[in-house]
CSV table of C-alpha atoms in Angstrom, one decimal:
chain,number,residue,atom,x,y,z
A,57,MET,CA,-11.1,6.4,14.0
A,58,ALA,CA,-13.9,4.3,15.5
A,59,GLU,CA,-13.2,3.7,19.2
A,60,ALA,CA,-13.0,0.1,20.3
A,61,PRO,CA,-15.9,-0.9,22.5
A,62,ARG,CA,-15.2,-1.4,26.2
A,63,LEU,CA,-14.8,-5.0,27.0
A,64,THR,CA,-14.7,-7.1,30.1
A,65,GLU,CA,-11.4,-8.6,31.0
A,66,SER,CA,-12.4,-12.1,29.9
A,67,ALA,CA,-13.7,-10.8,26.5
A,68,SER,CA,-10.4,-8.9,26.1
A,69,ALA,CA,-8.4,-12.0,26.8
A,70,VAL,CA,-10.5,-14.1,24.4
A,71,PHE,CA,-10.2,-11.5,21.6
A,72,ALA,CA,-6.4,-11.4,21.9
A,73,VAL,CA,-6.3,-15.2,21.7
A,74,LEU,CA,-8.7,-15.3,18.8
A,75,ALA,CA,-6.6,-12.7,16.9
A,76,GLY,CA,-3.5,-14.8,17.5
A,77,ALA,CA,-5.1,-18.0,16.4
A,78,GLY,CA,-7.1,-16.7,13.5
A,79,SER,CA,-10.0,-19.0,14.1
A,80,ALA,CA,-10.9,-21.3,17.0
A,81,THR,CA,-13.7,-23.2,18.6
A,82,ARG,CA,-14.9,-22.3,22.1
A,83,PRO,CA,-13.1,-25.3,23.7
A,84,GLN,CA,-9.9,-24.2,21.9
A,85,LEU,CA,-10.3,-20.6,23.1
A,86,ALA,CA,-10.9,-21.9,26.7
A,87,SER,CA,-7.7,-23.9,26.5
A,88,LEU,CA,-5.6,-21.1,24.9
A,89,ALA,CA,-6.9,-18.4,27.3
A,90,GLY,CA,-6.8,-20.5,30.4
A,91,LEU,CA,-10.5,-19.7,31.1
A,92,SER,CA,-13.5,-21.9,32.0
A,93,LYS,CA,-15.8,-22.9,29.2
A,94,PRO,CA,-18.8,-20.9,30.7
A,95,THR,CA,-16.6,-17.8,30.9
A,96,VAL,CA,-15.5,-18.2,27.3
A,97,SER,CA,-19.1,-18.7,26.1
A,98,SER,CA,-20.0,-15.4,27.8
A,99,ALA,CA,-17.0,-13.7,26.4
A,100,VAL,CA,-17.7,-14.9,22.8
A,101,ALA,CA,-21.3,-13.7,23.1
A,102,GLU,CA,-20.0,-10.3,24.2
A,103,LEU,CA,-17.5,-10.2,21.3
A,104,GLU,CA,-20.2,-11.3,18.8
A,105,SER,CA,-22.5,-8.5,20.1
A,106,ALA,CA,-19.8,-6.0,19.5
A,107,ARG,CA,-19.1,-7.5,16.0
A,108,LEU,CA,-15.5,-8.2,17.1
A,109,ALA,CA,-16.0,-11.9,16.6
A,110,ALA,CA,-18.2,-13.9,14.2
A,111,HIS,CA,-19.2,-17.4,13.6
A,112,SER,CA,-17.2,-18.6,10.6
A,113,GLY,CA,-18.0,-22.3,10.3
A,114,THR,CA,-18.0,-25.7,12.1
A,115,ALA,CA,-15.4,-28.3,12.9
A,116,SER,CA,-15.9,-31.9,13.9
A,117,GLY,CA,-14.3,-33.1,17.1
A,118,VAL,CA,-12.9,-36.4,18.1
A,119,THR,CA,-16.3,-37.6,19.3
A,120,GLY,CA,-17.8,-36.7,15.9
A,121,ARG,CA,-19.8,-33.8,17.4
A,122,SER,CA,-19.6,-30.5,15.5
A,123,ALA,CA,-18.3,-27.3,17.2
A,124,ALA,CA,-18.8,-23.7,16.1
A,125,VAL,CA,-15.7,-22.0,14.8
A,126,TYR,CA,-15.2,-18.3,15.4
A,127,GLY,CA,-13.0,-15.7,13.7
A,128,LEU,CA,-12.6,-12.0,14.0
A,129,GLY,CA,-15.7,-9.9,13.1
A,130,PRO,CA,-16.0,-6.9,10.8
A,131,ALA,CA,-15.6,-4.4,13.7
A,132,ALA,CA,-12.2,-5.8,14.7
A,133,GLY,CA,-10.7,-3.5,12.0
A,134,ALA,CA,-7.4,-3.4,10.2
A,135,VAL,CA,-3.9,-1.9,10.6
A,136,LEU,CA,-1.4,-0.3,8.2
A,137,ALA,CA,2.3,-0.9,7.9
A,138,VAL,CA,4.5,1.6,5.9
A,139,ASP,CA,8.1,1.1,5.0
A,140,LEU,CA,9.6,4.4,4.0
A,141,GLY,CA,12.7,2.9,2.3
A,142,PRO,CA,15.5,4.9,0.7
A,143,ALA,CA,14.2,4.2,-2.8
A,144,LEU,CA,10.7,2.6,-2.4
A,145,THR,CA,7.7,3.0,-0.2
A,146,ARG,CA,6.0,-0.3,0.6
A,147,VAL,CA,2.7,-0.5,2.4
A,148,ARG,CA,0.7,-3.4,3.8
A,149,GLY,CA,-2.8,-3.5,5.3
A,150,CYS,CA,-3.7,-6.4,7.5
A,151,ALA,CA,-6.5,-7.7,9.6
A,152,LEU,CA,-5.8,-8.1,13.3
A,153,ASP,CA,-5.2,-11.8,12.8
A,154,GLY,CA,-2.4,-10.9,10.4
A,155,THR,CA,-4.3,-11.7,7.2
A,156,LEU,CA,-3.0,-9.6,4.3
A,157,LEU,CA,-5.8,-7.3,3.0
A,158,ALA,CA,-3.9,-4.8,0.8
A,159,GLN,CA,-0.5,-3.9,-0.4
A,160,ALA,CA,1.0,-1.2,-2.6
A,161,THR,CA,4.5,-0.1,-3.7
A,162,GLY,CA,5.8,3.1,-5.2
A,163,THR,CA,8.8,5.4,-5.2
A,164,ARG,CA,9.9,7.3,-2.1
A,165,ASP,CA,8.4,10.5,-3.6
A,166,GLU,CA,5.0,8.7,-4.1
A,167,ALA,CA,4.7,7.8,-0.4
A,168,ALA,CA,1.4,9.6,0.2
A,169,ASP,CA,-0.2,8.1,-3.0
A,170,VAL,CA,1.0,4.6,-2.0
A,171,VAL,CA,-0.6,4.9,1.4
A,172,ARG,CA,-3.9,6.2,-0.1
A,173,GLU,CA,-3.9,3.2,-2.6
A,174,ALA,CA,-3.5,0.7,0.3
A,175,LEU,CA,-6.2,2.4,2.4
A,176,ALA,CA,-8.6,2.3,-0.5
A,177,ALA,CA,-8.2,-1.4,-0.8
A,178,LEU,CA,-9.1,-2.1,2.9
A,179,PRO,CA,-12.6,-3.5,3.5
A,180,ALA,CA,-15.2,-0.8,3.6
A,181,GLY,CA,-16.2,0.2,7.0
A,182,ALA,CA,-13.3,-1.6,8.8
A,183,PRO,CA,-11.9,0.8,11.4
A,184,LEU,CA,-8.2,1.5,11.1
A,185,ARG,CA,-6.8,0.7,14.5
A,186,THR,CA,-3.1,1.8,14.2
A,187,VAL,CA,-0.3,2.6,11.7
A,188,VAL,CA,3.3,1.6,12.1
A,189,VAL,CA,5.8,3.5,10.0
A,190,ALA,CA,9.3,2.0,9.5
A,191,VAL,CA,12.0,4.7,9.0
A,192,GLY,CA,15.8,4.5,8.5
A,193,ASP,CA,16.3,6.6,11.6
A,194,VAL,CA,16.4,6.7,15.4
A,195,THR,CA,12.9,6.6,16.9
A,196,ALA,CA,12.6,8.0,20.4
A,197,ARG,CA,10.3,6.6,23.0
A,198,GLU,CA,6.8,7.9,22.8
A,199,LYS,CA,5.6,10.6,25.1
A,200,GLU,CA,2.0,11.2,26.0
A,201,GLY,CA,0.5,13.7,23.7
A,202,ALA,CA,3.6,14.3,21.7
A,203,ARG,CA,3.5,13.9,17.9
A,204,MET,CA,5.8,11.2,16.8
A,205,ARG,CA,8.4,12.1,14.1
A,206,PRO,CA,11.7,10.8,13.0
A,207,ALA,CA,14.6,12.1,15.0
A,208,THR,CA,16.7,13.6,12.2
A,209,ALA,CA,16.2,15.4,8.8
A,210,LYS,CA,17.1,12.2,7.0
A,211,ALA,CA,13.6,10.7,7.2
A,212,GLY,CA,11.6,13.6,8.5
A,213,PRO,CA,10.5,15.2,5.2
A,214,VAL,CA,9.3,12.0,3.6
A,215,PHE,CA,7.4,11.1,6.8
A,216,ASP,CA,5.7,14.5,6.8
A,217,ALA,CA,4.7,14.0,3.1
A,218,MET,CA,3.3,10.6,3.8
A,219,ALA,CA,1.4,11.6,7.0
A,220,VAL,CA,-1.0,13.8,5.1
A,221,ALA,CA,-2.6,10.7,3.6
A,222,LEU,CA,-3.4,9.1,7.0
A,223,PRO,CA,-6.9,9.4,8.5
A,224,PRO,CA,-7.0,11.8,11.5
A,225,GLY,CA,-7.1,10.3,15.0
A,226,VAL,CA,-5.4,7.0,14.1
A,227,PRO,CA,-2.4,6.3,16.4
A,228,VAL,CA,0.9,6.4,14.4
A,229,HIS,CA,3.9,4.5,15.8
A,230,LEU,CA,7.4,4.8,14.5
A,231,GLU,CA,10.0,2.0,14.4
A,232,ASN,CA,13.5,1.7,13.1
A,233,ASN,CA,13.5,-0.2,9.8
A,234,VAL,CA,16.3,-2.6,10.9
A,235,ASN,CA,14.3,-3.4,14.0
A,236,CYS,CA,11.3,-4.2,11.8
A,237,ALA,CA,13.4,-6.5,9.6
A,238,ALA,CA,14.7,-8.3,12.7
A,239,LEU,CA,11.1,-9.0,13.8
A,240,ALA,CA,10.4,-10.5,10.3
A,241,GLU,CA,13.5,-12.7,10.6
A,242,LEU,CA,12.4,-13.8,14.1
A,243,HIS,CA,8.8,-14.8,13.1
A,244,GLU,CA,9.1,-15.7,9.4
A,245,GLY,CA,12.7,-15.8,8.4
A,246,ALA,CA,16.2,-17.2,9.3
A,247,ALA,CA,15.8,-16.8,13.1
A,248,ARG,CA,12.6,-18.7,13.6
A,249,GLY,CA,12.9,-20.7,16.8
A,250,ARG,CA,15.7,-18.5,18.2
A,251,ARG,CA,15.0,-16.1,21.0
A,252,THR,CA,18.3,-14.2,20.9
A,253,PHE,CA,20.1,-13.1,17.8
A,254,GLY,CA,21.5,-10.1,15.9
A,255,TYR,CA,20.2,-9.0,12.5
A,256,LEU,CA,23.1,-7.2,10.7
A,257,ARG,CA,22.0,-5.1,7.8
A,258,ILE,CA,24.7,-4.1,5.3
A,259,GLY,CA,23.7,-2.0,2.3
A,260,VAL,CA,23.9,1.7,1.5
A,261,GLY,CA,24.0,2.1,5.3
A,262,ILE,CA,24.6,-0.3,8.2
A,263,GLY,CA,22.6,-1.2,11.2
A,264,LEU,CA,21.9,-3.9,13.8
A,265,GLY,CA,18.6,-5.2,15.0
A,266,ILE,CA,19.1,-6.8,18.5
A,267,VAL,CA,16.6,-9.4,19.7
A,268,VAL,CA,16.9,-10.7,23.2
A,269,GLY,CA,14.4,-13.0,24.7
A,270,GLY,CA,12.2,-12.7,21.7
A,271,GLU,CA,11.9,-8.9,22.1
A,272,VAL,CA,13.7,-6.1,20.1
A,273,LEU,CA,16.1,-4.2,22.2
A,274,ARG,CA,15.7,-0.5,21.5
A,275,GLY,CA,17.9,1.2,24.1
A,276,ALA,CA,17.3,4.2,26.3
A,277,ASN,CA,17.3,6.6,23.3
A,278,GLY,CA,15.8,4.2,20.8
A,279,ALA,CA,19.3,4.0,19.2
A,280,ALA,CA,20.4,0.5,20.1
A,281,GLY,CA,22.2,-1.1,17.1
A,282,GLU,CA,23.2,2.2,15.4
A,283,LEU,CA,26.5,0.7,14.2
A,284,ALA,CA,27.3,3.8,12.1
A,285,ARG,CA,28.2,5.6,15.4
A,286,LEU,CA,31.0,3.1,16.3
A,287,PRO,CA,34.3,5.1,16.4
A,288,TYR,CA,36.2,4.7,13.1
A,289,PRO,CA,39.0,4.7,12.2
A,290,TRP,CA,40.5,3.8,15.6
A,291,ASP,CA,44.2,4.0,15.2
A,292,ASP,CA,47.3,6.1,16.2
A,293,GLY,CA,47.2,9.5,14.5
A,294,ARG,CA,43.8,9.0,12.9
A,295,GLU,CA,40.8,10.8,14.3
A,296,PRO,CA,37.4,9.0,14.3
A,297,ARG,CA,34.8,10.8,12.1
A,298,HIS,CA,31.1,10.9,12.5
A,299,GLU,CA,29.5,7.8,10.9
A,300,ALA,CA,32.8,7.1,9.1
A,301,LEU,CA,32.3,3.3,9.6
A,302,GLU,CA,29.1,3.4,7.6
A,303,GLU,CA,30.8,5.4,4.9
A,304,TYR,CA,33.6,2.8,4.7
A,305,ILE,CA,31.4,-0.4,4.7
A,306,GLY,CA,28.4,1.0,2.8
A,307,ALA,CA,27.6,0.1,-0.8
A,308,ARG,CA,28.9,3.4,-2.2
A,309,SER,CA,32.5,2.7,-0.9
A,310,LEU,CA,32.2,-0.9,-2.1
A,311,LEU,CA,31.5,0.3,-5.6
A,312,ARG,CA,34.3,3.0,-5.4
A,313,ARG,CA,36.8,0.3,-4.5
A,314,ALA,CA,35.6,-1.8,-7.4
A,315,ALA,CA,36.0,1.1,-9.8
A,316,GLU,CA,39.6,1.8,-8.6
A,317,ALA,CA,40.6,-1.9,-9.2
A,318,TRP,CA,38.5,-2.6,-12.3
A,319,PRO,CA,40.7,-3.4,-15.4
A,320,ASP,CA,39.7,-2.0,-18.8
A,321,GLU,CA,39.8,-5.4,-20.4
A,322,ASP,CA,36.9,-6.5,-18.1
A,323,GLY,CA,34.5,-4.1,-19.8
A,324,PRO,CA,32.4,-1.5,-18.0
A,325,CYS,CA,32.7,-1.3,-14.3
A,326,PRO,CA,29.6,-2.4,-12.3
A,327,ARG,CA,27.5,0.6,-11.3
A,328,THR,CA,25.4,-1.1,-8.7
A,329,ALA,CA,26.2,-3.6,-5.9
A,330,GLU,CA,23.9,-6.1,-7.7
A,331,GLN,CA,25.9,-5.9,-10.8
A,332,LEU,CA,29.1,-6.3,-8.9
A,333,PHE,CA,27.9,-9.5,-7.2
A,334,THR,CA,26.7,-10.8,-10.6
A,335,ARG,CA,30.2,-10.3,-12.0
A,336,ALA,CA,31.7,-12.1,-9.1
A,337,GLY,CA,29.3,-14.9,-9.6
A,338,GLU,CA,30.4,-15.1,-13.2
A,339,GLY,CA,34.0,-15.6,-12.1
A,340,ARG,CA,35.4,-12.1,-12.7
A,341,ALA,CA,38.6,-12.1,-10.6
A,342,VAL,CA,38.6,-8.5,-9.7
A,343,ALA,CA,34.9,-8.5,-8.7
A,344,ARG,CA,35.6,-11.7,-6.6
A,345,ALA,CA,38.5,-10.0,-4.9
A,346,VAL,CA,36.5,-6.9,-4.0
A,347,ILE,CA,33.6,-9.0,-2.7
A,348,ASP,CA,36.0,-11.1,-0.6
A,349,ARG,CA,37.5,-8.0,0.9
A,350,HIS,CA,34.0,-6.8,1.7
A,351,ALA,CA,33.2,-10.1,3.4
A,352,VAL,CA,36.3,-9.6,5.6
A,353,ASP,CA,35.1,-6.1,6.6
A,354,VAL,CA,31.6,-7.4,7.4
A,355,GLY,CA,33.1,-10.3,9.4
A,356,ARG,CA,35.1,-7.8,11.5
A,357,LEU,CA,31.9,-5.8,12.2
A,358,ALA,CA,30.2,-9.1,13.1
A,359,ALA,CA,33.0,-9.8,15.5
A,360,ALA,CA,32.4,-6.5,17.2
A,361,VAL,CA,28.7,-7.3,17.5
A,362,THR,CA,29.6,-10.7,19.0
A,363,ALA,CA,32.0,-9.3,21.5
A,364,VAL,CA,29.3,-7.1,22.9
A,365,LEU,CA,26.2,-9.2,22.6
A,366,ASP,CA,27.3,-12.9,22.2
A,367,PRO,CA,24.0,-13.4,20.3
A,368,GLY,CA,24.7,-17.0,19.2
A,369,LEU,CA,23.3,-16.2,15.7
A,370,ILE,CA,23.8,-13.4,13.3
A,371,VAL,CA,21.5,-13.0,10.3
A,372,LEU,CA,23.0,-11.0,7.4
A,373,GLY,CA,20.6,-8.8,5.5
A,374,GLY,CA,20.6,-5.7,3.3
A,375,SER,CA,21.4,-5.2,-0.4
A,376,THR,CA,25.0,-6.5,0.0
A,377,GLY,CA,24.8,-8.3,3.3
A,378,ALA,CA,22.2,-10.8,2.2
A,379,ASP,CA,24.1,-12.0,-0.8
A,380,PRO,CA,25.3,-15.6,0.0
A,381,GLN,CA,28.6,-14.9,-1.8
A,382,ILE,CA,29.9,-13.0,1.3
A,383,LEU,CA,28.8,-15.7,3.8
A,384,PRO,CA,31.9,-17.9,3.8
A,385,GLY,CA,34.2,-14.9,4.2
A,386,VAL,CA,32.1,-13.4,7.0
A,387,ARG,CA,32.1,-16.7,8.8
A,388,ALA,CA,35.8,-17.2,8.4
A,389,GLU,CA,36.8,-13.8,9.7
A,390,LEU,CA,34.3,-14.0,12.6
A,391,ALA,CA,35.7,-17.4,13.6
A,392,ARG,CA,39.2,-16.0,13.4
A,393,LEU,CA,38.5,-13.1,15.8
A,394,SER,CA,35.8,-14.3,18.1
A,395,TRP,CA,34.1,-17.4,19.6
A,396,PRO,CA,31.8,-19.7,17.6
A,397,THR,CA,28.7,-17.9,16.3
A,398,GLU,CA,26.3,-19.1,13.7
A,399,VAL,CA,26.0,-16.8,10.7
A,400,VAL,CA,23.2,-17.2,8.1
A,401,SER,CA,21.8,-15.1,5.2
A,402,SER,CA,18.4,-13.4,5.5
A,403,LYS,CA,15.3,-15.3,4.3
A,404,VAL,CA,12.9,-12.4,4.1
A,405,GLY,CA,14.8,-10.2,1.7
A,406,ASP,CA,13.6,-6.8,0.6
A,407,LEU,CA,10.2,-7.3,2.1
A,408,GLY,CA,11.5,-7.9,5.6
A,409,THR,CA,11.0,-4.3,6.8
A,410,VAL,CA,7.3,-4.0,5.8
A,411,VAL,CA,6.6,-7.6,7.0
A,412,GLY,CA,8.1,-6.8,10.4
A,413,ALA,CA,6.3,-3.5,10.6
A,414,ALA,CA,3.0,-5.3,9.7
A,415,ARG,CA,3.5,-7.8,12.5
A,416,LEU,CA,4.2,-4.9,15.0
A,417,ALA,CA,1.1,-3.1,13.7
A,418,VAL,CA,-1.1,-6.1,14.3
A,419,THR,CA,0.2,-6.4,17.9
A,420,ARG,CA,-0.5,-2.7,18.4
A,421,GLY,CA,-3.9,-3.0,16.8
A,422,VAL,CA,-4.9,-5.8,19.1
A,423,GLN,CA,-3.8,-3.7,22.0
A,424,THR,CA,-6.1,-0.8,21.0
A,425,VAL,CA,-9.0,-3.2,21.2
A,426,THR,CA,-8.1,-4.9,24.4
A,427,GLU,CA,-6.5,-2.0,26.5
A,428,THR,CA,-9.9,-1.0,27.9
A,429,ALA,CA,-10.2,-4.5,29.5
A,430,GLY,CA,-11.9,-4.5,32.9
A,431,ALA,CA,-14.0,-1.4,32.3
A,432,LYS,CA,-17.2,-3.4,32.4
A,433,ASP,CA,-16.2,-5.9,35.2
């Protein structure tokens, strides 16, 4: 990986602002960075010399005079976001201003090939600044010099298979997939404009992304929001089992309950959650009853989340959670058990994890360029 050039503190600040804005004139950069115009002019010249910024056009001001517009230069580089999903691997390559440069999708077993495909589509010569990998697992805090790897065997092997495709020396950061999806909802989805909320994912598994003050809460062990570990069942004479709540609410049990109740006259029983929701939408009574019961269960889980966090907003996502058919039932059960809390369906859908991972990768990538600030001052 090409090392980022050492920058003065002012050039570092201007680069970060330019990456966030995408393009800007020097007066705009001065306003956004809180620096004087002469300081910004010097910083822009420094960035142009390092090919981290480039003149991209002109803009007319209110006085009619034209001003040079700047964007990121070719040496700013790119980042990669990888979503190692349970069935699919999704990859996005982005410039440090968030511009989408490449994307690729394949099966979980094709993770390395999908990464190579996305890397090959990035601009030639652009340095790869960082990689963020979203995994369905706990991700521990990073330790200096330690190789990052998922915490359990659930995601470890596919991560190792994917890692062989990455260029050597590029920083790799792991993030929980639900946390990434929560970031996508915060910036581009149903939670835009909200600083505090919970993203409740219900699918094959369950999980919670917790956003407080605009930041994802990860916890001391990187395990905040691991709802599968809530004790269940919790009743006289019944011993809680490891991750039994996830087993009960997850899509496999939902389909099992549908199979147990499905009448022969309704034809073949749905084999996927998508098929079950389709049957419910068509008015099949048994499918509707199973979905309504599922909504009550999710509503009770949402009540537990609300009791601990009081998030004000819960965004429902995941293969079953995001379906709007469960929304009324979740809202009703949550209202019955807890205080008023807004509940809405996800707006980013299946792409939420890779979108959030890409946003995090861009932030990390900008940091790799700016972290040497002050070295020349």
